[in-house]
Short mmCIF file of C-alpha atoms in Angstrom, two decimals:
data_model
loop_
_atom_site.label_atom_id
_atom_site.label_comp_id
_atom_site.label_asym_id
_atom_site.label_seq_id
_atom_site.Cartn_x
_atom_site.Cartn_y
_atom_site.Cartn_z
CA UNK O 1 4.08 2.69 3.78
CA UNK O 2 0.97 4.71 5.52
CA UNK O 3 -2.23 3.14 6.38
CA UNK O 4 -5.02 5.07 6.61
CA UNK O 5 -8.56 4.20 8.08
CA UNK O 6 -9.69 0.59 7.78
CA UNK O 7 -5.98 -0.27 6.70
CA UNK O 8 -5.02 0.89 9.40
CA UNK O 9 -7.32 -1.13 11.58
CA UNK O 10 -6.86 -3.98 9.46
CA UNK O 11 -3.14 -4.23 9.66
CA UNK O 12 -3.21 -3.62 13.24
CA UNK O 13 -0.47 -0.45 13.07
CA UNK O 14 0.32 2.74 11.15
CA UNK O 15 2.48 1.14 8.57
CA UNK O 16 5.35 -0.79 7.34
CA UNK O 17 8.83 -0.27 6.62
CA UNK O 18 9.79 -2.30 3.15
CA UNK O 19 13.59 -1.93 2.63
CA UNK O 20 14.95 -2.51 -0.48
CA UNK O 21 18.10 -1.51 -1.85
CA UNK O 22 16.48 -0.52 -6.05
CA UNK O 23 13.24 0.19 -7.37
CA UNK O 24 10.43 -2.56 -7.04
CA UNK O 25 7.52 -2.86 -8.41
CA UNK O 26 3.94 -1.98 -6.95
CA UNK O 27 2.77 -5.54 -7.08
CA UNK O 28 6.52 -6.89 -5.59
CA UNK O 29 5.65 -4.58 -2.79
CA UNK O 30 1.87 -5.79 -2.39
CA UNK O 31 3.46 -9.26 -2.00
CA UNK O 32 5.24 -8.29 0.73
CA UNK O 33 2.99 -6.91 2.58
CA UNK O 34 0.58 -10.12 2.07
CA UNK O 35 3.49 -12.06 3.79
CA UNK O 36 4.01 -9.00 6.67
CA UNK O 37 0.13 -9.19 6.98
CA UNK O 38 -1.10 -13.46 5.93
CA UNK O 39 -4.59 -12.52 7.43
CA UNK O 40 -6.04 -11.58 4.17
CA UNK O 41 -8.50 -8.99 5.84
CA UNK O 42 -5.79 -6.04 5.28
CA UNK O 43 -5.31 -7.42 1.15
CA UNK O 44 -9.16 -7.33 1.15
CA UNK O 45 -8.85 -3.34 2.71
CA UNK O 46 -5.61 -2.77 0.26
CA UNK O 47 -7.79 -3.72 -2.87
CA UNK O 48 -10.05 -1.15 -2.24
CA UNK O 49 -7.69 1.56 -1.45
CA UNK O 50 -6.94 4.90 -3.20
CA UNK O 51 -2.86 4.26 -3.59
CA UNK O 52 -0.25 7.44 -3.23
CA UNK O 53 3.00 7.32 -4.01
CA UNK O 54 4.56 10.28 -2.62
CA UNK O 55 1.22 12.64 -3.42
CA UNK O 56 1.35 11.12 -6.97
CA UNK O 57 -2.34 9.23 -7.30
CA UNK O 58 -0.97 5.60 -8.92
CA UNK O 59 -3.83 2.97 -8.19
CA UNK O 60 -5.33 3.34 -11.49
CA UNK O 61 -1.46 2.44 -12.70
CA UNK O 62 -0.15 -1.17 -13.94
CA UNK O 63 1.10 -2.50 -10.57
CA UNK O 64 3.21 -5.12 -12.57
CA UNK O 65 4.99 -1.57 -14.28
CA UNK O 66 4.73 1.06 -11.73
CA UNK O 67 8.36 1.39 -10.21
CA UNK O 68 8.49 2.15 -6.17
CA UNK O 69 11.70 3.63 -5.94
CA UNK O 70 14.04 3.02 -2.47
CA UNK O 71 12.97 5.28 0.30
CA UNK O 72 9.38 6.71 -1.54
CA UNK O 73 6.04 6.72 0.42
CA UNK O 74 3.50 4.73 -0.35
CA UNK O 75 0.15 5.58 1.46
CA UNK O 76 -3.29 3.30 0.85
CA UNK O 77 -6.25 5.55 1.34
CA UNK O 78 -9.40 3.64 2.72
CA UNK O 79 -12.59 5.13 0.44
CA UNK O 80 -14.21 7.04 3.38
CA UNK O 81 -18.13 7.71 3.75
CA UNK O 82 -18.96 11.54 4.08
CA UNK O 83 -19.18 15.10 1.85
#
């Protein structure tokens, strides 16, 4: 996983490494992150986030459906001010 931005700052590095050995799902993989990260500043930054998986746009997806397969990207985009 990629943090960009305020997730970034929020989680206090670049981003985490989640192994798993078959696909999880999006919300399996939120939940781990909540117990990487138990200040709930990044979760607040995460539920705001523009979500890639690979360069596939999935936050508007089910994250109880959506499928992270082993050794895909993840990357949670920050909404940014600017033109």
């Amino acid at each position: 996983m990629r943090y960009w931005a305020a997730a970034r700052s929020a989680a206090g590095c670049d981003g985490d490494d989640i192994p798993v050995a078959a696909p999880i799902s999006l919300s399996d993989v939120l939940r781990q992150v909540a117990k990487l990260h138990p200040d709930t500043r990044l979760m607040a930054v995460l539920d705001t986030c523009s979500i890639l998986l690979g360069d596939r746009p999935v936050a508007t997806e089910d994250p109880d459906e959506l499928m992270v397969p082993p050794g895909s990207e993840l990357q949670f985009l920050p909404p940014f001010a600017g033109g």
